[in-house]
mmCIF file of C-alpha atoms in Angstrom:
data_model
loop_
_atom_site.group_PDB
_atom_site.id
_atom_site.type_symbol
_atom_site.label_atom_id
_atom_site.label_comp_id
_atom_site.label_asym_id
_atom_site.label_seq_id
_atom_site.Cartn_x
_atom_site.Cartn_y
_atom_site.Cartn_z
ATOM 1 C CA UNK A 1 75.944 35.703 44.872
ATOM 2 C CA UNK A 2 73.433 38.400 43.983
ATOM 3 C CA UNK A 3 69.896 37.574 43.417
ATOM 4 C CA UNK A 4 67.753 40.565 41.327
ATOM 5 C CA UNK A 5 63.982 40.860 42.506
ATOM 6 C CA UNK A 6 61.630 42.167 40.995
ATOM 7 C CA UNK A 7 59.403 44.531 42.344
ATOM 8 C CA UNK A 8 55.795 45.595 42.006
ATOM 9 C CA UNK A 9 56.999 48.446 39.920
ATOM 10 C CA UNK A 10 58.617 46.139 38.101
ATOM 11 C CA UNK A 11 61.984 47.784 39.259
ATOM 12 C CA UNK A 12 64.887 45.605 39.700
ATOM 13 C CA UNK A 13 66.188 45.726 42.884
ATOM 14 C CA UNK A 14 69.931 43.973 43.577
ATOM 15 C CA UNK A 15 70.654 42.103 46.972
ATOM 16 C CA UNK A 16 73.634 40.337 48.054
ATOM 17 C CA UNK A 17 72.820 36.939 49.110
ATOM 18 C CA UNK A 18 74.802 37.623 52.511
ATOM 19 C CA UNK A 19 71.965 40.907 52.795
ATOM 20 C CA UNK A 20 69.174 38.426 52.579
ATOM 21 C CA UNK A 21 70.925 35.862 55.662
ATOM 22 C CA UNK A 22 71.676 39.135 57.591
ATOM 23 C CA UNK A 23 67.375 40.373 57.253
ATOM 24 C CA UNK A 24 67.346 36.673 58.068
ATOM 25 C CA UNK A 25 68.813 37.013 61.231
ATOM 26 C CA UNK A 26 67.802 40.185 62.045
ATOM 27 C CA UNK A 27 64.108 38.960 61.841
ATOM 28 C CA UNK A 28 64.112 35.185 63.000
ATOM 29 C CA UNK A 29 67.663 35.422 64.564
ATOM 30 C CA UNK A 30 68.735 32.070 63.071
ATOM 31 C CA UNK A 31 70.882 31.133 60.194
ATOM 32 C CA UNK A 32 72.449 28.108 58.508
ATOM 33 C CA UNK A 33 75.865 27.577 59.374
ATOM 34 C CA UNK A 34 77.114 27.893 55.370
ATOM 35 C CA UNK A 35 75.345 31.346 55.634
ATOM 36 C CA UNK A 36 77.105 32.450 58.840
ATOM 37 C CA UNK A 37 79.977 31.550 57.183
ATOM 38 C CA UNK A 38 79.640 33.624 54.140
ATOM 39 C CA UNK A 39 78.285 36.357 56.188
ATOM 40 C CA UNK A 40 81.659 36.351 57.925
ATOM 41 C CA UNK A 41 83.982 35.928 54.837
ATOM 42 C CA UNK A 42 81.930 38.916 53.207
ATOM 43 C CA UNK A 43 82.433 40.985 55.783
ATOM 44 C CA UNK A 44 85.910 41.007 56.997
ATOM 45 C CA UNK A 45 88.230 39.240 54.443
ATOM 46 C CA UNK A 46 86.060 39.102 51.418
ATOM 47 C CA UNK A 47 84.974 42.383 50.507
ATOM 48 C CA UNK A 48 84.041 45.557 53.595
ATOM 49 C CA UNK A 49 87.296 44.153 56.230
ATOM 50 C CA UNK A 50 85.180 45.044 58.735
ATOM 51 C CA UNK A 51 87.136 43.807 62.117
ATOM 52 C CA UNK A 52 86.080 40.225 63.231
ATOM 53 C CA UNK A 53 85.439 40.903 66.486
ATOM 54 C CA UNK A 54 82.043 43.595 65.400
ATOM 55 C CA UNK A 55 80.711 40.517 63.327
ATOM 56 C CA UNK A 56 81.263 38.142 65.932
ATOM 57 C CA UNK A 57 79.502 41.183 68.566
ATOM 58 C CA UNK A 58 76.399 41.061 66.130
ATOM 59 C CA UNK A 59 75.971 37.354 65.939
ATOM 60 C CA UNK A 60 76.006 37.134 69.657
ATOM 61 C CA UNK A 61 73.493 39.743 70.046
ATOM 62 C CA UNK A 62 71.340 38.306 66.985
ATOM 63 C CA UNK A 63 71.500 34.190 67.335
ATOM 64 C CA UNK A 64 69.177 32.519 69.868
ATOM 65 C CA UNK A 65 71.992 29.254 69.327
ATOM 66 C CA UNK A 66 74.681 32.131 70.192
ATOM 67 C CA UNK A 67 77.568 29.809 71.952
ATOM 68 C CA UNK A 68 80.462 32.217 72.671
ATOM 69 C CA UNK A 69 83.163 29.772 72.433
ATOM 70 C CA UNK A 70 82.139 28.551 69.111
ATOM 71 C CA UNK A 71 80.995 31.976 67.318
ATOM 72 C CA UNK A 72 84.446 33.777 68.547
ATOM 73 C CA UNK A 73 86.200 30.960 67.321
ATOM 74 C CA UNK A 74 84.367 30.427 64.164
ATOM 75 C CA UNK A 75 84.825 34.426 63.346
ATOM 76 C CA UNK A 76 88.660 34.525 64.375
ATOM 77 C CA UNK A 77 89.296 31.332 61.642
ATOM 78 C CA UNK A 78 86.438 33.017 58.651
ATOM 79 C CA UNK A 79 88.186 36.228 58.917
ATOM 80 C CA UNK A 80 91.724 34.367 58.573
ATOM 81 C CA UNK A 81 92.946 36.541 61.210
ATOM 82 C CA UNK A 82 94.689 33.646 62.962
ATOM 83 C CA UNK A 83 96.084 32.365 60.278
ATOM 84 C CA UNK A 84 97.742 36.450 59.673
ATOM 85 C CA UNK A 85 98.746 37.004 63.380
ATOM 86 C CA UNK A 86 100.685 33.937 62.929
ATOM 87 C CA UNK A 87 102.483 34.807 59.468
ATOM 88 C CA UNK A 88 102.843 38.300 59.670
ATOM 89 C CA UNK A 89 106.704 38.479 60.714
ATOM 90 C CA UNK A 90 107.012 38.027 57.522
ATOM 91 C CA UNK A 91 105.835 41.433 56.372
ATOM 92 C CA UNK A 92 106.211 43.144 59.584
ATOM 93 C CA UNK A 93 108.680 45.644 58.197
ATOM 94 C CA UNK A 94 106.895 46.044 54.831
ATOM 95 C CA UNK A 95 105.011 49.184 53.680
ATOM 96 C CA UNK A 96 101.553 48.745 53.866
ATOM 97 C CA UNK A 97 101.022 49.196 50.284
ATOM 98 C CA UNK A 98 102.915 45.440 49.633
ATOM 99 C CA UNK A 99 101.807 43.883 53.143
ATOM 100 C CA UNK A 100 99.244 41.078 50.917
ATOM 101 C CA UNK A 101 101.541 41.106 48.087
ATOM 102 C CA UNK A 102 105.197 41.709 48.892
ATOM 103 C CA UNK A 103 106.339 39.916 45.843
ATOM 104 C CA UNK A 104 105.032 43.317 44.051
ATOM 105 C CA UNK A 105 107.307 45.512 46.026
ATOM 106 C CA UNK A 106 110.759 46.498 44.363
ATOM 107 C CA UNK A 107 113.742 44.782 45.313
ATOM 108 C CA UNK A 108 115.080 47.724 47.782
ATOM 109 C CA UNK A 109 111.825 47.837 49.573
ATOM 110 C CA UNK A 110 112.246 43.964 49.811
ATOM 111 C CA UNK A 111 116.022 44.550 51.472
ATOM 112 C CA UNK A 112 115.310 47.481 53.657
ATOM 113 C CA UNK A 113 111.962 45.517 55.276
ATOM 114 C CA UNK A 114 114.076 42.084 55.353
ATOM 115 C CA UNK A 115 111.425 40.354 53.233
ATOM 116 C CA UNK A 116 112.929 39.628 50.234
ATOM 117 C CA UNK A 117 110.931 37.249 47.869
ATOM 118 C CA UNK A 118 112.150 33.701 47.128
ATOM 119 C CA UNK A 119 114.443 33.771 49.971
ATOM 120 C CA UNK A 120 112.601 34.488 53.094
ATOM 121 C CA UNK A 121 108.609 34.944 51.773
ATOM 122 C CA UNK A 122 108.099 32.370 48.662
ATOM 123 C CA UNK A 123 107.485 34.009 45.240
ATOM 124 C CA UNK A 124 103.962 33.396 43.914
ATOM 125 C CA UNK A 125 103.334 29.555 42.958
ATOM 126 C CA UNK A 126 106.437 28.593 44.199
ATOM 127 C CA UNK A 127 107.226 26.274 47.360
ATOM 128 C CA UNK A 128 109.958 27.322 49.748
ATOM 129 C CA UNK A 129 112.286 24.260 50.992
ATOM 130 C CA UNK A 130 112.356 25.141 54.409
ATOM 131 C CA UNK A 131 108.617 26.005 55.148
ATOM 132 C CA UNK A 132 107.075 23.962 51.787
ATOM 133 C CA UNK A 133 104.207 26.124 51.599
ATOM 134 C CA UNK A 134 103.529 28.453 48.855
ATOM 135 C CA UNK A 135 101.109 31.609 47.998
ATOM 136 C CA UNK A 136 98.818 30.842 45.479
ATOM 137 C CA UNK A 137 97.798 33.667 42.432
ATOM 138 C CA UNK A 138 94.277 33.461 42.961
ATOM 139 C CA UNK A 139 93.605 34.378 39.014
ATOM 140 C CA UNK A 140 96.087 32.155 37.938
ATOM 141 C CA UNK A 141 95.410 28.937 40.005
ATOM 142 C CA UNK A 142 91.722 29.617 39.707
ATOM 143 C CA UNK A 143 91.972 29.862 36.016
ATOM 144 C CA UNK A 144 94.563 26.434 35.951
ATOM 145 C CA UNK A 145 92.171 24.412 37.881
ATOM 146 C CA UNK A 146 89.344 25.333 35.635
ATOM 147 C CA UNK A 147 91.365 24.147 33.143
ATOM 148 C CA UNK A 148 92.162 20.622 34.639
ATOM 149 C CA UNK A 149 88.662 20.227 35.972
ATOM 150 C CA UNK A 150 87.188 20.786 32.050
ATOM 151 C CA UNK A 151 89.613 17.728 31.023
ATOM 152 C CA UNK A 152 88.707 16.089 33.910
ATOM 153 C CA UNK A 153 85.355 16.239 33.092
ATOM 154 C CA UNK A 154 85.925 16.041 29.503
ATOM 155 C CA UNK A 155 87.750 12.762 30.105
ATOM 156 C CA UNK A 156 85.121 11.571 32.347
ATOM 157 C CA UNK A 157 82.243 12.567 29.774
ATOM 158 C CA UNK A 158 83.877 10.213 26.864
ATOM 159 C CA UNK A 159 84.398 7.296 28.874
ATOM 160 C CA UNK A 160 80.132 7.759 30.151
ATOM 161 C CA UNK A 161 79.686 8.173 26.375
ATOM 162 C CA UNK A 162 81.419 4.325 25.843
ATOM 163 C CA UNK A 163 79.446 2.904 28.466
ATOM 164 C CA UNK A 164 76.298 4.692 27.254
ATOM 165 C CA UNK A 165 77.442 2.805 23.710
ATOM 166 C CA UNK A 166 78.412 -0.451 25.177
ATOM 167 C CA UNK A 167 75.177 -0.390 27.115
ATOM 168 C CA UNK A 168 72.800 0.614 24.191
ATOM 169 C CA UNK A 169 74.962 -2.446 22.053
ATOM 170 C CA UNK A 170 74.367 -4.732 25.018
ATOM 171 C CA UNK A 171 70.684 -4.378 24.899
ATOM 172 C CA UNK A 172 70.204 -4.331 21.156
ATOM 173 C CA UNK A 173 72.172 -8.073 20.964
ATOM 174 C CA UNK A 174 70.204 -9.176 24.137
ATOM 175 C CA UNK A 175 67.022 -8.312 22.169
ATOM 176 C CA UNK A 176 67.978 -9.789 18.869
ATOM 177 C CA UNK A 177 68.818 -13.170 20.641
ATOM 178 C CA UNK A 178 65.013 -12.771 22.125
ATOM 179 C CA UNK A 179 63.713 -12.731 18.651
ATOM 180 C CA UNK A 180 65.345 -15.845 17.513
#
């Protein structure tokens, strides 16, 4: 999210939503919990990777609510890094260059790291028998689910429409039998 002020000069000046919660912080040391959140995905998974544990170092220093239990364990799960200690013997053998997507890597990289795709990682999309998870194609699902939601609401929009209709005829015959 990026909000564009404007400034006496009539300059535009771009900030990041998560720059405005971290001058937040800085100056009142509070934020909202959806904030500290997004502050955390921004930094270490979403765009900079900045290592969880200088985030979590900041917020401790910064928040009067500081809890140490809670902001180390909010910071470890918003960075996913437990989620990647846990999965990584997967890719342990992988260049680093295929680590978060192995399924690019050629089939002889696959062999030599013991990763090959669709036998011991899934292939994108697809569910493994033995583990029944499955990586997801961000651009792909993203686009899919945009796709169902638009019917979704597209379905949902036609049947308001009837009931708007019915409703409107409703009221029209109850005023009618008023008149007579």
């Amino acid at each position: 999210i990026t909000i564009y002020m404007e400034r006496e000069t009539k300059e535009k000046l771009l900030i990041s939503m998560d720059t405005i919660c971290c001058l937040k912080l800085k100056k009142w040391g509070w934020m909202h919990h959806l904030a500290r959140h997004s502050v955390a995905c921004f930094l270490t998974r979403g765009d900079l990777f900045i290592h969880w544990e200088k985030g979590r170092d900041v917020f401790e220093r910064l928040l009067i609510d500081s809890d140490w239990a809670i902001n180390n364990g909010n910071w470890l799960w918003l960075s996913c890094s437990a989620f990647f200690y846990q999965a990584i013997w997967f890719v342990t053998d992988m260049p680093n260059e295929y680590i978060y997507e192995p399924w690019t890597a050629p089939l002889s990289i696959q062999k030599k790291a013991n990763c090959i795709v669709g036998k011991e990682y899934p292939r994108p999309g697809h569910i493994l028998s033995l583990d029944n998870f499955a990586v997801v194609v961000h651009d792909k699902a993203s686009k899919e689910c945009r796709k169902k939601m638009g019917e979704a609401y597209a379905k949902v929009g036609s049947v308001e429409e009837e009931d708007n209709i019915a409703a409107s005829e409703s009221t029209a015959m109850q005023k009618r039998k008023r008149r007579t």
